[in-house]
């Protein structure tokens, strides 16, 4: 049962002071829980000379060493679990780019908290009992499938457990079932748009109202393209398996920053040295889940770059907001000493009208210099023109990229349909440096 017409749970509008008090109480609990039940944490805290009793004020969290993805991998599969196996009722995994997957576990209470957090997010953007919710992400190890599925059911929407792929069928189902809300990665949503058009269906005639898009970086310009094409409102959805999955932070109707649920996560932004970033400055998001029984990760370095936005929100929710993710520390490409995030490239490309919806970034090495080539699909209409016109577009894209990145890139225009399409997270960067 929702708390009110506007909010799923009463915690969403707790006075900030009360949230802080609750956070601190829970923080002490989770540090004690990790110390008592996970040998890894007991040893690390001892080595750092910290005892759970030393945490007397919020600031004392800085005494706790960070946890990294490597720690999860080194303790594969269940080494960081804090409860006996019989208390775990589900696991998920996240593979990342290298090494062993990260395995995350949930107790019954963890699942309940998680699903309520995702339900908060869906309710926040207007999902209600009357809606038909088509869930177009993977239902297996990925947390996005089941995480959203149970939350939408909890609200009482009619859930279509579509999974990924078979895009034409997905579109037919949307029409037949009267789907009003979709959940997908933004890159899959772009692909759905394209397939609908190829089927002779105008995406904005499908009847969609709300799009929940996330699990990968995307830009405001991509949002605009999706909103214009489908005639829906598109919301950014952020989460990671290590923090349950989706439902960590989500945009509200304002579409200006993502509320991050501070009663369940302790939030820090740190600089490259691990020191607190100045107020409002960007840095790496570090999270400590405050209610997780199965896998209490202390000061977990997410690798995601963002900053805390300092506005009161017109939606009335009192939880802080983070800016949409600017990039991942691991995704940063360094070319001739300049740092580039693929999301910056996307931001530039998606505001150029001649550019289609798909691109790829190829990194090569010539001698000792790295080269960045951006392969861009152009709209069909453009190909009917003269070669000279194409070259003008190429130069325009190159200029716009140079303005944003401060770096000269090679730009290659390709025909629509040339580049790979993705049903889950897109892989936009092809690094060929090792091979040359
Ligand atoms: O992607 C969980 C999720 C499912 C989020 C469905 C949203 C929707 P992982 O597979 O563990 O979990 O990947 C987590 O994906 O650390 C970010 O780098 C990236 N990521 C997730 N959401 C966003 C977003 C899920 N909205 C990793 N913007 C995170 C940018 C995102 N990056």
Coordinates of C-alpha atoms and ligand atoms in Angstrom, one line a residue:
X1 CA 0.0 0.0 0.0
X2 CA 1.4 3.4 -0.9
X3 CA 1.9 6.0 1.8
X4 CA 0.0 8.7 0.0
X5 CA -1.0 9.6 -3.6
X6 CA 2.5 11.0 -4.2
X7 CA 4.8 8.8 -2.2
X8 CA 5.3 5.1 -1.9
X9 CA 6.9 5.2 1.6
X10 CA 6.8 7.8 4.3
X11 CA 10.6 7.8 4.6
X12 CA 10.8 9.7 1.3
X13 CA 9.7 12.9 3.0
X14 CA 11.4 12.5 6.4
X15 CA 13.0 15.7 7.6
X16 CA 16.6 15.8 6.6
X17 CA 17.7 15.9 10.2
X18 CA 15.9 12.7 11.0
X19 CA 17.3 11.0 7.9
X20 CA 20.8 11.9 9.2
X21 CA 20.1 10.5 12.6
X22 CA 18.7 7.3 11.1
X23 CA 21.7 7.1 8.8
X24 CA 24.1 7.3 11.7
X25 CA 22.3 4.8 13.8
X26 CA 22.3 2.4 10.8
X27 CA 25.9 3.2 9.9
X28 CA 27.0 2.1 13.4
X29 CA 24.9 -1.1 13.0
X30 CA 26.4 -2.0 9.7
X31 CA 30.0 -1.5 10.7
X32 CA 29.4 -3.6 13.8
X33 CA 27.6 -6.3 11.7
X34 CA 30.5 -6.4 9.2
X35 CA 33.1 -6.5 11.9
X36 CA 31.4 -9.3 13.8
X37 CA 30.5 -11.5 10.9
X38 CA 33.0 -11.0 8.0
X39 CA 36.6 -12.0 8.8
X40 CA 37.8 -9.8 5.9
X41 CA 36.4 -6.7 7.6
X42 CA 37.5 -7.7 11.1
X43 CA 41.1 -8.0 9.8
X44 CA 41.0 -4.8 7.8
X45 CA 39.6 -2.7 10.6
X46 CA 42.1 -4.1 13.0
X47 CA 44.9 -3.4 10.6
X48 CA 43.6 0.2 10.2
X49 CA 43.4 0.4 14.0
X50 CA 39.7 1.1 14.1
X51 CA 37.1 -0.6 16.2
X52 CA 33.3 -0.2 15.6
X53 CA 33.1 1.6 19.0
X54 CA 35.4 4.3 17.6
X55 CA 32.6 5.5 15.3
X56 CA 31.2 8.3 17.4
X57 CA 30.3 10.9 14.8
X58 CA 29.4 10.8 11.1
X59 CA 32.9 12.1 10.1
X60 CA 34.4 9.0 11.8
X61 CA 33.5 7.0 8.8
X62 CA 36.7 8.3 7.2
X63 CA 38.6 6.0 9.5
X64 CA 37.2 3.0 7.7
X65 CA 39.2 1.7 4.8
X66 CA 37.5 1.6 1.4
X67 CA 36.2 -1.6 -0.2
X68 CA 36.8 -2.1 -3.9
X69 CA 35.6 -4.3 -6.7
X70 CA 38.8 -6.2 -6.4
X71 CA 37.9 -7.2 -2.8
X72 CA 34.7 -8.7 -4.0
X73 CA 36.5 -10.7 -6.7
X74 CA 39.2 -11.8 -4.3
X75 CA 36.6 -13.2 -2.0
X76 CA 34.6 -14.9 -4.8
X77 CA 32.0 -16.3 -4.5
X78 CA 30.6 -15.8 -0.9
X79 CA 33.6 -14.7 1.1
X80 CA 32.2 -11.3 2.1
X81 CA 28.7 -12.6 3.0
X82 CA 27.8 -11.8 6.6
X83 CA 25.1 -14.3 7.2
X84 CA 25.1 -18.1 6.9
X85 CA 24.1 -19.5 3.5
X86 CA 20.7 -20.7 4.7
X87 CA 19.7 -17.1 5.3
X88 CA 20.5 -16.1 1.7
X89 CA 17.5 -16.5 -0.5
X90 CA 18.8 -15.2 -3.8
X91 CA 22.1 -14.3 -5.5
X92 CA 22.9 -12.2 -8.6
X93 CA 26.2 -11.6 -10.4
X94 CA 27.8 -8.8 -12.3
X95 CA 30.6 -9.6 -14.7
X96 CA 32.2 -6.3 -15.5
X97 CA 35.0 -6.3 -18.0
X98 CA 37.7 -8.6 -16.4
X99 CA 38.3 -11.3 -14.0
X100 CA 35.8 -13.2 -11.8
X101 CA 32.3 -12.0 -11.6
X102 CA 31.1 -10.2 -8.4
X103 CA 28.5 -12.3 -6.6
X104 CA 25.9 -10.5 -4.5
X105 CA 23.5 -12.1 -2.0
X106 CA 20.2 -11.1 -0.4
X107 CA 18.4 -12.1 2.8
X108 CA 14.6 -11.9 2.8
X109 CA 14.8 -8.6 4.5
X110 CA 17.3 -7.3 1.9
X111 CA 15.0 -8.2 -0.9
X112 CA 12.1 -6.5 0.8
X113 CA 14.1 -3.3 1.3
X114 CA 15.4 -3.4 -2.3
X115 CA 12.0 -4.0 -3.9
X116 CA 10.5 -1.1 -1.9
X117 CA 13.3 1.2 -3.0
X118 CA 12.7 0.3 -6.7
X119 CA 8.9 0.7 -6.0
X120 CA 9.6 4.2 -4.6
X121 CA 11.4 5.1 -7.9
X122 CA 8.6 3.8 -10.1
X123 CA 5.9 5.4 -8.0
X124 CA 7.9 8.6 -8.0
X125 CA 7.7 8.9 -11.8
X126 CA 4.0 8.1 -11.9
X127 CA 3.7 4.3 -12.3
X128 CA 0.4 3.1 -10.8
X129 CA -1.9 0.1 -10.7
X130 CA -3.5 1.1 -14.0
X131 CA -0.2 0.9 -15.9
X132 CA 1.1 -1.9 -18.1
X133 CA 4.9 -2.2 -17.4
X134 CA 7.0 -3.9 -20.1
X135 CA 10.3 -4.9 -18.6
X136 CA 12.8 -5.2 -21.4
X137 CA 16.0 -6.1 -19.7
X138 CA 17.7 -9.4 -18.9
X139 CA 16.0 -11.5 -16.2
X140 CA 18.9 -13.8 -15.3
X141 CA 21.9 -12.7 -13.3
X142 CA 21.5 -9.0 -14.1
X143 CA 19.7 -7.3 -11.3
X144 CA 17.6 -5.1 -13.6
X145 CA 15.1 -7.8 -14.6
X146 CA 13.9 -9.2 -11.3
X147 CA 14.5 -5.9 -9.4
X148 CA 12.0 -4.0 -11.5
X149 CA 9.7 -6.9 -12.0
X150 CA 8.8 -7.3 -8.4
X151 CA 8.7 -3.6 -7.7
X152 CA 6.2 -3.0 -10.5
X153 CA 4.1 -5.9 -9.2
X154 CA 4.2 -4.6 -5.7
X155 CA 2.7 -1.3 -7.0
X156 CA 0.1 -3.4 -8.8
X157 CA 0.9 -2.6 -12.4
X158 CA 0.4 -5.3 -15.0
X159 CA 3.9 -6.6 -15.6
X160 CA 5.0 -7.9 -19.0
X161 CA 8.2 -9.9 -18.3
X162 CA 9.5 -9.4 -21.8
X163 CA 13.3 -9.7 -21.3
X164 CA 15.6 -8.7 -24.1
X165 CA 15.6 -9.4 -27.8
X166 CA 13.0 -10.3 -30.4
X167 CA 12.4 -6.6 -30.8
X168 CA 9.6 -6.9 -33.4
X169 CA 7.6 -9.1 -31.0
X170 CA 8.3 -6.6 -28.2
X171 CA 6.7 -3.9 -30.3
X172 CA 3.7 -5.9 -31.2
X173 CA 3.1 -6.8 -27.6
X174 CA 3.3 -3.1 -26.6
X175 CA 0.5 -2.4 -29.1
X176 CA -1.6 -5.4 -28.2
X177 CA -1.2 -5.1 -24.4
X178 CA -1.5 -1.4 -24.2
X179 CA 1.9 -0.9 -22.7
X180 CA 2.3 2.5 -21.0
X181 CA 5.7 2.1 -19.2
X182 CA 8.9 0.6 -20.5
X183 CA 12.1 -0.3 -18.8
X184 CA 15.3 -0.8 -21.0
X185 CA 18.8 0.3 -21.4
X186 CA 18.8 3.6 -23.3
X187 CA 20.8 1.9 -26.1
X188 CA 18.1 -0.8 -26.4
X189 CA 15.4 1.9 -26.4
X190 CA 17.1 3.5 -29.4
X191 CA 17.1 0.2 -31.2
X192 CA 13.5 -0.4 -30.4
X193 CA 12.7 3.0 -32.0
X194 CA 14.6 2.1 -35.1
X195 CA 12.9 -1.3 -35.4
X196 CA 9.4 0.2 -34.9
X197 CA 10.2 2.7 -37.7
X198 CA 11.3 -0.2 -40.0
X199 CA 8.0 -1.9 -39.2
X200 CA 6.1 1.2 -40.4
X201 CA 5.0 2.0 -36.9
X202 CA 5.5 5.5 -35.6
X203 CA 7.1 5.1 -32.1
X204 CA 4.9 7.9 -30.7
X205 CA 1.8 6.1 -31.7
X206 CA 2.5 3.1 -29.5
X207 CA 1.0 4.9 -26.5
X208 CA 3.9 4.9 -24.1
X209 CA 3.9 7.4 -21.3
X210 CA 7.0 6.7 -19.2
X211 CA 10.4 5.3 -20.0
X212 CA 12.8 4.1 -17.2
X213 CA 16.2 4.0 -18.7
X214 CA 19.5 3.2 -17.0
X215 CA 22.3 0.7 -16.3
X216 CA 24.7 2.6 -18.5
X217 CA 25.7 6.2 -19.1
X218 CA 23.5 8.3 -21.4
X219 CA 23.1 12.0 -22.0
X220 CA 20.4 14.6 -21.9
X221 CA 20.5 14.8 -25.7
X222 CA 19.8 11.1 -25.9
X223 CA 16.9 11.7 -23.5
X224 CA 15.5 14.3 -25.8
X225 CA 15.7 11.9 -28.8
X226 CA 13.9 9.2 -26.9
X227 CA 11.3 11.5 -25.6
X228 CA 10.6 13.1 -29.0
X229 CA 10.5 9.7 -30.8
X230 CA 8.2 7.9 -28.3
X231 CA 6.3 10.8 -26.9
X232 CA 7.1 9.7 -23.4
X233 CA 8.9 11.1 -20.4
X234 CA 12.3 9.5 -19.9
X235 CA 13.8 9.0 -16.5
X236 CA 17.3 8.1 -15.5
X237 CA 17.7 5.1 -13.3
X238 CA 21.0 4.4 -11.4
X239 CA 22.1 1.4 -9.4
X240 CA 24.7 -1.3 -9.2
X241 CA 24.6 -4.9 -8.2
X242 CA 26.8 -4.4 -5.2
X243 CA 24.1 -2.0 -3.8
X244 CA 21.3 -4.4 -4.5
X245 CA 20.9 -3.4 -8.1
X246 CA 18.6 -0.7 -9.6
X247 CA 16.8 1.6 -7.2
X248 CA 19.8 3.3 -5.6
X249 CA 19.0 6.7 -7.3
X250 CA 16.3 7.8 -9.7
X251 CA 15.0 11.0 -11.3
X252 CA 11.8 12.4 -10.1
X253 CA 9.3 14.3 -12.3
X254 CA 11.6 17.4 -12.3
X255 CA 14.2 15.4 -14.3
X256 CA 16.9 17.3 -12.7
X257 CA 19.2 15.1 -10.7
X258 CA 18.5 11.6 -9.1
X259 CA 17.2 11.2 -5.6
X260 CA 19.5 8.8 -3.8
X261 CA 17.9 7.0 -0.9
X262 CA 19.8 8.2 2.1
X263 CA 18.0 6.1 4.6
X264 CA 19.5 3.0 3.0
X265 CA 22.8 4.3 1.7
X266 CA 25.5 6.5 3.3
X267 CA 26.8 8.7 0.5
X268 CA 30.3 10.2 0.0
X269 CA 32.0 11.8 -2.9
X270 CA 35.8 11.5 -2.9
X271 CA 38.7 12.8 -5.0
X272 CA 41.4 10.7 -6.6
X273 CA 43.3 10.4 -3.4
X274 CA 40.2 9.2 -1.5
X275 CA 39.7 12.5 0.4
X276 CA 36.2 14.1 0.6
X277 CA 35.6 16.2 -2.5
X278 CA 34.7 19.9 -1.7
X279 CA 31.0 20.5 -1.4
X280 CA 29.3 20.3 -4.8
X281 CA 32.5 19.1 -6.5
X282 CA 32.6 16.1 -8.7
X283 CA 34.3 12.9 -7.7
X284 CA 33.9 9.2 -7.2
X285 CA 30.7 8.1 -5.5
X286 CA 31.4 6.0 -2.5
X287 CA 28.4 4.1 -0.9
X288 CA 27.9 2.2 2.3
X289 CA 24.6 0.2 2.3
X290 CA 23.0 0.8 5.7
X291 CA 20.5 -2.0 5.8
X292 CA 22.0 -4.9 3.9
X293 CA 22.3 -8.0 6.0
X294 CA 23.8 -10.4 3.5
X295 CA 26.5 -8.3 2.0
X296 CA 27.5 -5.2 4.1
X297 CA 30.1 -3.4 2.0
X298 CA 31.8 -0.6 3.9
X299 CA 32.7 2.5 1.9
X300 CA 32.4 0.8 -1.5
X301 CA 34.1 2.6 -4.3
X302 CA 31.6 2.5 -7.1
X303 CA 33.9 4.0 -9.8
X304 CA 31.1 6.3 -10.9
X305 CA 31.8 10.0 -11.2
X306 CA 29.1 12.5 -10.1
X307 CA 28.4 15.2 -7.6
X308 CA 25.8 16.0 -5.0
X309 CA 23.3 18.6 -6.1
X310 CA 22.3 21.0 -3.5
X311 CA 18.8 22.0 -4.3
X312 CA 15.6 21.5 -2.5
X313 CA 13.3 19.5 -4.8
X314 CA 9.8 20.6 -5.8
X315 CA 8.7 17.0 -5.5
X316 CA 8.9 17.3 -1.7
X317 CA 11.3 14.4 -1.3
X318 CA 14.0 15.2 1.2
X319 CA 16.7 12.8 0.0
X320 CA 19.7 14.3 -1.7
X321 CA 20.2 14.3 -5.4
X322 CA 23.2 13.3 -7.4
X323 CA 23.9 14.5 -10.9
X324 CA 23.5 12.0 -13.7
X325 CA 26.7 9.8 -13.9
X326 CA 29.3 11.7 -15.7
X327 CA 31.4 8.7 -16.5
X328 CA 33.2 5.7 -14.9
X329 CA 36.7 6.0 -13.7
X330 CA 37.4 2.7 -15.6
X331 CA 35.8 3.9 -18.9
X332 CA 38.0 7.0 -19.1
X333 CA 40.1 7.0 -22.2
X334 CA 43.4 8.9 -22.1
X335 CA 44.4 10.1 -25.5
X336 CA 47.6 12.2 -25.8
X337 CA 47.2 13.2 -22.1
X338 CA 43.6 14.3 -22.4
X339 CA 40.9 12.5 -20.5
X340 CA 37.8 11.5 -22.5
X341 CA 34.7 9.8 -21.3
X342 CA 32.5 8.0 -24.0
X343 CA 29.5 9.9 -22.4
X344 CA 31.0 13.2 -23.5
X345 CA 31.2 11.9 -27.0
X346 CA 27.6 10.8 -26.9
X347 CA 26.6 14.1 -25.6
X348 CA 28.1 15.9 -28.5
X349 CA 26.9 13.5 -31.2
X350 CA 23.3 13.3 -30.0
X351 CA 22.8 17.0 -30.5
X352 CA 23.9 17.0 -34.1
X353 CA 20.7 16.5 -36.2
X354 CA 22.4 14.8 -39.1
X355 CA 23.9 12.1 -36.8
X356 CA 21.9 8.9 -36.3
X357 CA 21.4 7.1 -33.0
X358 CA 24.5 4.8 -33.0
X359 CA 28.2 5.4 -32.7
X360 CA 31.4 3.6 -31.8
X361 CA 34.7 4.8 -30.5
X362 CA 37.8 3.0 -31.8
X363 CA 41.2 3.6 -30.1
X364 CA 44.4 2.6 -32.0
X365 CA 48.0 3.3 -31.6
X366 CA 50.2 4.7 -34.3
X367 CA 53.9 4.7 -33.2
X368 CA 53.7 6.0 -29.7
X369 CA 50.6 8.1 -30.3
X370 CA 47.0 7.0 -29.5
X371 CA 44.4 7.9 -32.0
X372 CA 40.7 8.2 -31.4
X373 CA 38.3 7.4 -34.3
X374 CA 34.6 8.1 -33.8
X375 CA 32.5 6.0 -36.2
X376 CA 29.1 7.7 -36.6
X377 CA 26.0 6.5 -38.3
X378 CA 24.3 9.2 -40.3
X379 CA 20.7 9.5 -41.0
X380 CA 19.4 7.7 -44.2
X381 CA 18.3 11.0 -45.8
X382 CA 21.8 12.3 -45.7
X383 CA 23.2 9.6 -47.9
X384 CA 21.2 10.8 -50.9
X385 CA 23.4 13.9 -51.1
X386 CA 26.7 14.7 -52.7
X387 CA 30.0 13.4 -51.4
X388 CA 31.0 17.0 -50.7
X389 CA 27.9 17.3 -48.4
X390 CA 29.0 14.2 -46.5
X391 CA 32.4 15.7 -46.0
X392 CA 30.9 18.9 -44.6
X393 CA 29.0 16.8 -42.0
X394 CA 32.1 14.9 -41.2
X395 CA 34.0 18.1 -40.6
X396 CA 31.1 19.5 -38.5
X397 CA 31.1 16.4 -36.2
X398 CA 34.9 16.7 -35.9
X399 CA 34.7 20.4 -35.0
X400 CA 31.9 19.8 -32.4
X401 CA 33.9 17.0 -30.8
X402 CA 37.1 19.1 -30.7
X403 CA 35.2 21.9 -29.0
X404 CA 33.9 19.6 -26.2
X405 CA 36.9 17.3 -25.8
X406 CA 39.8 19.6 -26.6
X407 CA 41.1 16.9 -28.8
X408 CA 41.3 16.2 -32.5
X409 CA 39.6 12.9 -33.4
X410 CA 39.2 11.1 -36.7
X411 CA 35.5 10.9 -37.7
X412 CA 34.2 8.2 -40.0
X413 CA 30.7 8.4 -41.3
X414 CA 29.0 5.1 -41.9
X415 CA 25.6 4.1 -43.2
X416 CA 22.7 3.4 -40.9
X417 CA 22.7 -0.2 -39.8
X418 CA 26.5 -0.6 -40.0
X419 CA 27.3 -0.6 -36.3
X420 CA 26.3 -3.3 -33.8
X421 CA 23.0 -2.9 -31.9
X422 CA 22.7 -3.8 -28.2
X423 CA 19.8 -5.2 -26.2
X424 CA 21.6 -4.7 -22.9
X425 CA 24.4 -2.4 -22.0
X426 CA 26.1 -1.0 -25.1
X427 CA 29.8 -1.6 -25.7
X428 CA 30.8 1.6 -27.5
X429 CA 34.6 1.5 -27.1
X430 CA 36.8 -0.7 -29.2
X431 CA 40.3 -0.6 -27.9
X432 CA 42.7 -2.0 -30.5
X433 CA 45.9 -0.6 -28.9
X434 CA 47.2 -4.0 -27.7
X435 CA 46.9 -5.5 -31.1
X436 CA 48.8 -3.0 -33.2
Ligands
LIG1 O1 23.4 -1.9 -14.0 C1 21.9 -2.1 -12.1 C2 20.8 -1.4 -12.9 C3 19.8 -2.2 -13.5 C4 20.7 -0.1 -12.9 C5 18.8 -1.5 -14.2 C6 19.7 0.6 -13.5 C7 18.8 -0.1 -14.2 P1 25.5 -3.5 -12.7 O2 25.4 -4.4 -13.9 O3 26.2 -4.0 -11.5 O4 24.2 -3.0 -12.2 O5 26.3 -2.2 -13.2 C8 26.5 -1.1 -12.4 O6 26.5 0.4 -14.3 O7 28.4 1.2 -11.4 C9 27.5 2.3 -13.4 O8 28.8 2.4 -13.8 C10 26.6 1.8 -14.5 N1 25.3 2.4 -14.4 C11 24.2 2.0 -13.8 N2 23.2 2.9 -14.0 C12 23.7 3.9 -14.6 C13 23.1 5.2 -15.1 C14 23.2 -2.3 -12.9 N3 21.9 5.5 -14.9 C15 27.2 0.0 -13.1 N4 24.0 6.1 -15.6 C16 27.3 1.3 -12.3 C17 25.3 5.7 -15.8 C18 25.0 3.7 -14.9 N5 25.8 4.6 -15.5

